[in-house]
mmCIF file of C-alpha atoms in Angstrom:
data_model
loop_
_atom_site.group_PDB
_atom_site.id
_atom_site.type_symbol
_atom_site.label_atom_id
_atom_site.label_comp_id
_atom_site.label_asym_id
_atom_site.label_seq_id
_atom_site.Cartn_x
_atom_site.Cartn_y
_atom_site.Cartn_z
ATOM 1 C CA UNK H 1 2.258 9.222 3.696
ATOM 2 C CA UNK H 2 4.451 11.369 6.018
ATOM 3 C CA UNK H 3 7.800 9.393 6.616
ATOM 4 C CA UNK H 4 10.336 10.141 9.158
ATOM 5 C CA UNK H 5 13.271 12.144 7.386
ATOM 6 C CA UNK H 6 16.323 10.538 8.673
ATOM 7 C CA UNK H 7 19.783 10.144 7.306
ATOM 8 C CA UNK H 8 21.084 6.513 6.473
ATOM 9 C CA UNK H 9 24.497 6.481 6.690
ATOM 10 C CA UNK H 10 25.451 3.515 4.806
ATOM 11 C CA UNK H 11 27.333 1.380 6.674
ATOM 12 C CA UNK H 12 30.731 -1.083 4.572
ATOM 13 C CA UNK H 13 29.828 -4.297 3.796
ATOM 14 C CA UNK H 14 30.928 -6.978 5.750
ATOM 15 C CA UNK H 15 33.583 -9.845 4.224
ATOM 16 C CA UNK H 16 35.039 -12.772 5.166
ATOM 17 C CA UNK H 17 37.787 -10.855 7.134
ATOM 18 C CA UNK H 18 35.088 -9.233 8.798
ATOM 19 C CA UNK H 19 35.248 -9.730 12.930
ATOM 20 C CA UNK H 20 31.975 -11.705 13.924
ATOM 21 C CA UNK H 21 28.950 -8.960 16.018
ATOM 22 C CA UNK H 22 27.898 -9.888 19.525
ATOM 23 C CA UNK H 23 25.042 -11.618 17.943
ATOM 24 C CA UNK H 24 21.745 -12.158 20.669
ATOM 25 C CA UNK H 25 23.120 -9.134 23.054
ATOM 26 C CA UNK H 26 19.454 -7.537 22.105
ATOM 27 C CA UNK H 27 20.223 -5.901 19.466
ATOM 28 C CA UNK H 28 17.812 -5.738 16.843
ATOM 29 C CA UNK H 29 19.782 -5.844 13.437
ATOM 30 C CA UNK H 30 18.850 -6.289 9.607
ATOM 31 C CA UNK H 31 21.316 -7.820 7.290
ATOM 32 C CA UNK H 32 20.998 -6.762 3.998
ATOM 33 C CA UNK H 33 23.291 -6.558 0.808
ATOM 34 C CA UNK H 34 23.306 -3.042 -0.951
ATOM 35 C CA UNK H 35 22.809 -4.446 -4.283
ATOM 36 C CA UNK H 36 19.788 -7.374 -3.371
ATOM 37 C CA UNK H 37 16.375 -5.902 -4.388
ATOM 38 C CA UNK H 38 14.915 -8.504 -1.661
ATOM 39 C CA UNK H 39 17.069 -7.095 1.031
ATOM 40 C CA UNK H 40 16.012 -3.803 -0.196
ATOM 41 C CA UNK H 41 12.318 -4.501 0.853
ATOM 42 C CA UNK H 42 13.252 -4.729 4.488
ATOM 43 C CA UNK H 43 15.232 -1.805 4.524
ATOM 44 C CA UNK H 44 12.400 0.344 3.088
ATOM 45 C CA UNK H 45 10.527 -0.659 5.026
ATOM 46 C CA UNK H 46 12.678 0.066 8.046
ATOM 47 C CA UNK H 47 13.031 3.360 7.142
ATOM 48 C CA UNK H 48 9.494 4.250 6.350
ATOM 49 C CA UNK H 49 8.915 3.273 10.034
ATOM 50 C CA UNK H 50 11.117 5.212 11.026
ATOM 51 C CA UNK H 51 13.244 2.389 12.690
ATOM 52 C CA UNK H 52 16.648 3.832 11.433
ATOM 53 C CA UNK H 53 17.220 3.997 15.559
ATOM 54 C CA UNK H 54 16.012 0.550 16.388
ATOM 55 C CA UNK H 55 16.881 -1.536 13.539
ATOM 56 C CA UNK H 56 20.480 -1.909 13.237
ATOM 57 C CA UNK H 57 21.853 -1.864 9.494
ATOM 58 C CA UNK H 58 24.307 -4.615 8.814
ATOM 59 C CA UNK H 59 25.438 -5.222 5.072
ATOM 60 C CA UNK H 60 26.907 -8.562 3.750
ATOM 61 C CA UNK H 61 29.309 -8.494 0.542
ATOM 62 C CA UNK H 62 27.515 -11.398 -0.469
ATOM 63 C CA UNK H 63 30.664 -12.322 -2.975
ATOM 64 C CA UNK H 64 33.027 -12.514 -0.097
ATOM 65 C CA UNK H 65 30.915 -13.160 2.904
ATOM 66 C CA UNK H 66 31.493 -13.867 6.644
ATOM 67 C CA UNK H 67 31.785 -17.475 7.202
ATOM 68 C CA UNK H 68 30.358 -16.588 10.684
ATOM 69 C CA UNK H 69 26.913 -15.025 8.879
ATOM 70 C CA UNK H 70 26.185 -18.816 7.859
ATOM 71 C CA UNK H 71 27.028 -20.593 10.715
ATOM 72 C CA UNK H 72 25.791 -17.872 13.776
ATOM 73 C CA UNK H 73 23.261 -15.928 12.012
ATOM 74 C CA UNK H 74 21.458 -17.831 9.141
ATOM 75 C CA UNK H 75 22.168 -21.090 7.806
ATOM 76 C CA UNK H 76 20.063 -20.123 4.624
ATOM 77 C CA UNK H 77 23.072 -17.308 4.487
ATOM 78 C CA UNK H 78 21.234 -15.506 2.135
ATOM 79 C CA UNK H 79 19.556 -12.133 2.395
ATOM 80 C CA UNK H 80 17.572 -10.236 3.791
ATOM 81 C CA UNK H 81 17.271 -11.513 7.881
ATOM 82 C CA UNK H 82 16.403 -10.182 10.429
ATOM 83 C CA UNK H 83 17.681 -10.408 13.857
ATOM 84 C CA UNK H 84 14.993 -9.658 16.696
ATOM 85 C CA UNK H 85 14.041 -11.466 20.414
ATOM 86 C CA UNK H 86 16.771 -13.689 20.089
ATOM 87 C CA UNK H 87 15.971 -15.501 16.453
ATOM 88 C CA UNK H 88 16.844 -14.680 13.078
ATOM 89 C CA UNK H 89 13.714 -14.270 10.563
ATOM 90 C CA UNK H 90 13.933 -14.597 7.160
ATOM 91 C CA UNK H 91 11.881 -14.410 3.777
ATOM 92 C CA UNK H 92 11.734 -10.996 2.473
ATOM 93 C CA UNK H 93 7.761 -10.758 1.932
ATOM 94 C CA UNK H 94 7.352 -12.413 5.114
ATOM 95 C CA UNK H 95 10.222 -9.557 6.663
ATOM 96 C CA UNK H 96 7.920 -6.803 5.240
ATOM 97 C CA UNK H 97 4.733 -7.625 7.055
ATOM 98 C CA UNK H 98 6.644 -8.879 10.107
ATOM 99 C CA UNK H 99 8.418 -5.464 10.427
ATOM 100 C CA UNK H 100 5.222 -3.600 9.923
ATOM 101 C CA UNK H 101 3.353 -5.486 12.218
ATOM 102 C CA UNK H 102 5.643 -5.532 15.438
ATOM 103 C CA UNK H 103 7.143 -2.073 14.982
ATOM 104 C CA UNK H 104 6.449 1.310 15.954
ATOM 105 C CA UNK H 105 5.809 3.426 13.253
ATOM 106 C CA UNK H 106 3.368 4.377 10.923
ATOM 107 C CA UNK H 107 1.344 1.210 9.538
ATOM 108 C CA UNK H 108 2.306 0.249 5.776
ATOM 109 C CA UNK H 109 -0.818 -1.773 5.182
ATOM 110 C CA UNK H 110 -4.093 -0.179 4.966
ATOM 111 C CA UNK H 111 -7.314 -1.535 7.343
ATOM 112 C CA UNK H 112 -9.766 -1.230 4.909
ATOM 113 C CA UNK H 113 -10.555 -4.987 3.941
ATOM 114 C CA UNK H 114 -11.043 -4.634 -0.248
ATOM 115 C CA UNK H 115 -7.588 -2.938 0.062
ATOM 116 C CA UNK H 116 -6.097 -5.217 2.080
ATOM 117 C CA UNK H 117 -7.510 -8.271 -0.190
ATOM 118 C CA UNK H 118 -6.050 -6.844 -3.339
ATOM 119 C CA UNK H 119 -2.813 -5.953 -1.530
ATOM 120 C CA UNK H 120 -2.226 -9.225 -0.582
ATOM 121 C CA UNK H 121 -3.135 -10.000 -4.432
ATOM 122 C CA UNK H 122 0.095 -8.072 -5.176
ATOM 123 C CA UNK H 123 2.041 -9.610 -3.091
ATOM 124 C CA UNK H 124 0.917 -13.111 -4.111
ATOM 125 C CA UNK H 125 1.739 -11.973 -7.637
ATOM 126 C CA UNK H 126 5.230 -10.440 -7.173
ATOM 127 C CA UNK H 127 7.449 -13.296 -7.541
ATOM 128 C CA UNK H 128 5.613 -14.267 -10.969
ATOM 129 C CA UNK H 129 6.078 -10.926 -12.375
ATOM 130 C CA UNK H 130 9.888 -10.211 -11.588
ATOM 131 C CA UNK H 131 10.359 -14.174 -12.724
ATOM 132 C CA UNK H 132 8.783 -13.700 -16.000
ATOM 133 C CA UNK H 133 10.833 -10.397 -16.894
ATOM 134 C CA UNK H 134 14.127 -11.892 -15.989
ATOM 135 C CA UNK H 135 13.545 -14.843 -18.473
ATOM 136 C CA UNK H 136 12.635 -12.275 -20.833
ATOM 137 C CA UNK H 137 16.008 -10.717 -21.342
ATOM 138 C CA UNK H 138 17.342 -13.173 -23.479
ATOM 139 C CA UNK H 139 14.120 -12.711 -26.076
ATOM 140 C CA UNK H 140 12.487 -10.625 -27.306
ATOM 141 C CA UNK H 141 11.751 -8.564 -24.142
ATOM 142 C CA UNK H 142 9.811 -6.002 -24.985
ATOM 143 C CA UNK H 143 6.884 -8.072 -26.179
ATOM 144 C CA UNK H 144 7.844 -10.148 -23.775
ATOM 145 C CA UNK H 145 6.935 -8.407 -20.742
ATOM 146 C CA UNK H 146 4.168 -6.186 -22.119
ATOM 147 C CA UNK H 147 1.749 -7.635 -20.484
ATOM 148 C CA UNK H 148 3.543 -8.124 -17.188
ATOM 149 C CA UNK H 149 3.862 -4.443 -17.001
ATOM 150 C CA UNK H 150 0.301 -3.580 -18.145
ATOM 151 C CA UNK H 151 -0.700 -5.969 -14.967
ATOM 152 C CA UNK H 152 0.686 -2.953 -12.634
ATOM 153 C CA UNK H 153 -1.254 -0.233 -15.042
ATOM 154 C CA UNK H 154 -4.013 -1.771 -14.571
ATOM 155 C CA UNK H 155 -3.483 -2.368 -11.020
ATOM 156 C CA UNK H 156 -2.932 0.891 -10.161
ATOM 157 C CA UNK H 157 -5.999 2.006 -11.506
ATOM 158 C CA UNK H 158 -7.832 0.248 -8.799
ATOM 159 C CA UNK H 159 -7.785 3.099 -6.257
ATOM 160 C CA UNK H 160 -7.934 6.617 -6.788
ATOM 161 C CA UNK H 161 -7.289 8.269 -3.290
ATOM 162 C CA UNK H 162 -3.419 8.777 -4.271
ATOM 163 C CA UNK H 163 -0.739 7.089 -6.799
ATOM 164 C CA UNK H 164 0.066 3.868 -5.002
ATOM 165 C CA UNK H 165 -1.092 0.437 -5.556
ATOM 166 C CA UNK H 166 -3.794 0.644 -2.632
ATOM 167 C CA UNK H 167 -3.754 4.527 -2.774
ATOM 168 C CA UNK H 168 -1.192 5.697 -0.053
ATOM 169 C CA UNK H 169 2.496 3.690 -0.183
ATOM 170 C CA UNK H 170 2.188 0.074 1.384
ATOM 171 C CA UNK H 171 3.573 -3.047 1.624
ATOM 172 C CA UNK H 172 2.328 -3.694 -1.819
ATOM 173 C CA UNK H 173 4.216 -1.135 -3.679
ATOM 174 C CA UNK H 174 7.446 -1.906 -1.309
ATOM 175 C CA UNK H 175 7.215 -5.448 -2.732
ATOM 176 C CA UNK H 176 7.512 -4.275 -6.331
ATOM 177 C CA UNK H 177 9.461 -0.733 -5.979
ATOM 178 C CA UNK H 178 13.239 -2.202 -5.952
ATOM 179 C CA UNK H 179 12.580 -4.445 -9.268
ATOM 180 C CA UNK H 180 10.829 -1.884 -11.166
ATOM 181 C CA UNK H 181 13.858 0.544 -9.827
ATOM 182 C CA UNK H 182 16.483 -2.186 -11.473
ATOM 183 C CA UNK H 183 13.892 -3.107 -14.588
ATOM 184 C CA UNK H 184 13.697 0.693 -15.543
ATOM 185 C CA UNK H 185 17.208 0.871 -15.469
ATOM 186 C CA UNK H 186 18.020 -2.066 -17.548
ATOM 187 C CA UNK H 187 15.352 -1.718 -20.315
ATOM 188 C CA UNK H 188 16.364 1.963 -20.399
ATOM 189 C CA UNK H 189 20.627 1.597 -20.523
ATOM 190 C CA UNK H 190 20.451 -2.236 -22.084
ATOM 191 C CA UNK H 191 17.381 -2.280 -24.208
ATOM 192 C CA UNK H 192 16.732 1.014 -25.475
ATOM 193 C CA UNK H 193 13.156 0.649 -24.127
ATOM 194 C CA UNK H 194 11.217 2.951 -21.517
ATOM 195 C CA UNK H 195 8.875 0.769 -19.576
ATOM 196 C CA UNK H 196 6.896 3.625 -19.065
ATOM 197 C CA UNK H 197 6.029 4.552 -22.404
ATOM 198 C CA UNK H 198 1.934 3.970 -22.474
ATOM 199 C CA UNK H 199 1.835 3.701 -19.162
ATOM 200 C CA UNK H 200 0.749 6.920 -17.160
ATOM 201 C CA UNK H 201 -0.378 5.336 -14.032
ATOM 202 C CA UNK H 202 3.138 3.564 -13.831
ATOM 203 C CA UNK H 203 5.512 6.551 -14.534
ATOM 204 C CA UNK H 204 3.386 8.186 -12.281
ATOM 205 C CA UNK H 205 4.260 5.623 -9.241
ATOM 206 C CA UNK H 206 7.804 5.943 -10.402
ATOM 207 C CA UNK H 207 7.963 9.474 -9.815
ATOM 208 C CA UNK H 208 6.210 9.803 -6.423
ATOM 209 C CA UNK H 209 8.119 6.868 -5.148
ATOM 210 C CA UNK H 210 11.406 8.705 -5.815
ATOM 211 C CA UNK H 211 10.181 11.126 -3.585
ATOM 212 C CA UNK H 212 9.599 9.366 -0.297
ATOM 213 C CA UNK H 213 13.049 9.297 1.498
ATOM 214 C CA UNK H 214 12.563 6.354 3.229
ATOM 215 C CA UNK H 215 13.176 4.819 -0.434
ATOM 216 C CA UNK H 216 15.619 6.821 -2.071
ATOM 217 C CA UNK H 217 18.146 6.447 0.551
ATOM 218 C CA UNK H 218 18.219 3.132 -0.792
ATOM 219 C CA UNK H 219 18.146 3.150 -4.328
ATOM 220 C CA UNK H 220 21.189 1.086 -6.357
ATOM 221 C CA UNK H 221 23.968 2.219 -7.552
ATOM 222 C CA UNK H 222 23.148 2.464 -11.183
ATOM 223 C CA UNK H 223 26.025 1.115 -12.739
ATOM 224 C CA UNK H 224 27.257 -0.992 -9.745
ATOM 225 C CA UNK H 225 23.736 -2.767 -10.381
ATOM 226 C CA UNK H 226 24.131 -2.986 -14.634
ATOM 227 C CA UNK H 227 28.231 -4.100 -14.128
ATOM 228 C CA UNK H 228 26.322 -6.715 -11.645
ATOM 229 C CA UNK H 229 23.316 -7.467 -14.501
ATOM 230 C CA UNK H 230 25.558 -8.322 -17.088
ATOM 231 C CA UNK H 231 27.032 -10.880 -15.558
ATOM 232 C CA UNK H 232 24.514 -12.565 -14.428
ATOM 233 C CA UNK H 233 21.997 -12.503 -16.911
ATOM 234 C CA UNK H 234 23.497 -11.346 -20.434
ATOM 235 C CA UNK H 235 26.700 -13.183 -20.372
#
């Protein structure tokens, strides 16, 4: 898939001393936090559109947020959201597809109907997989999730008109790419354990999605993300 290459300049992160935007003046903007792998879904797929122009990048330090974000923007106040038309949209699957679907830009999903059925079989299955590793870390997690990560081998042996889950880079592989970015990182640095060991059709994906710039300009900061990890889940 040919993607725009455009420069994201990455914008601070807003705080609580942060003055409030001139929210509804028709700008279209996307809140995000820099370290949220749901947030990170929207802004791939912003920038695989192409949108870098449209789609204003706002980032929320979601440790020391704007009291305003809550009580203006989203009274979820969590991230990703999406300002556009005068309401804020949430959800990050839901962000994905509505981004895709009332953009400009090339189209993320494919029209062919058995790859649009099994893409939306991904997506169903997303929130089970990254649920079942996470409860893993505290076991034994390399058994654990063997079978969670043989799911996307398998998966991605569906098609075989190019590495991605439905062939060309889609919705479906932007719903998975920033946990497998944090998961390879953490079974590598934490666990002494390559998740791609075995798994051909997997490091394979890896390696092509590293190339597309519309994701890499918004990969984690490595050890930002493990300082982050250990907090949360290996205390």
């Amino acid at each position: 898939m040919a993607t725009p290459t455009v420069l994201d300049v990455r914008p601070p992160a807003l705080t609580s001393i942060s003055e409030p935007l001139p929210f509804f003046d028709g700008t279209t903007r996307l809140y995000i936090c820099y370290l949220c792998p749901y947030a990170q879904r929207a802004w791939i797929t912003r920038n695989c559109k192409g949108l870098q122009d449209k789609i204003e990048l706002v980032p929320i330090d979601l440790k020391n947020r704007p009291s305003w974000y809550k009580e203006k923007v989203y009274p979820l106040n969590k991230v990703p959201s999406l300002e556009h038309n005068g309401k804020v949209l949430g959800e990050s699957l839901d962000l994905i597809k509505y981004i895709d679907t009332n953009f400009e830009g090339p189209p993320l999903f494919p029209s062919d109907p058995a790859k649009r059925e099994f893409g939306e079989q991904l997506i169903s299955h997303v929130n089970t997989f990254t649920s079942g590793i996470y409860s893993s870390f505290k076991g034994d997690v390399v058994q654990q999730t063997s079978a969670a990560f043989d799911y996307l081998e398998n998966a991605l042996g569906k098609f075989d008109d190019g590495p991605f889950f439905l062939g060309q880079f889609s919705l479906a592989d932007i719903a998975y790419v920033s946990f497998l970015e944090r998961f390879q990182i953490v079974f590598s640095e934490i666990f002494k354990h390559d998740i791609m060991a075995g798994r051909p059709k997997l490091a394979t994906w890896i390696q092509e999605a590293n190339k597309i710039d519309g994701y890499k300009q918004t990969k984690v900061d490595r050890e930002e993300y493990l300082e982050a990890l250990k907090k949360k889940f290996l205390a």
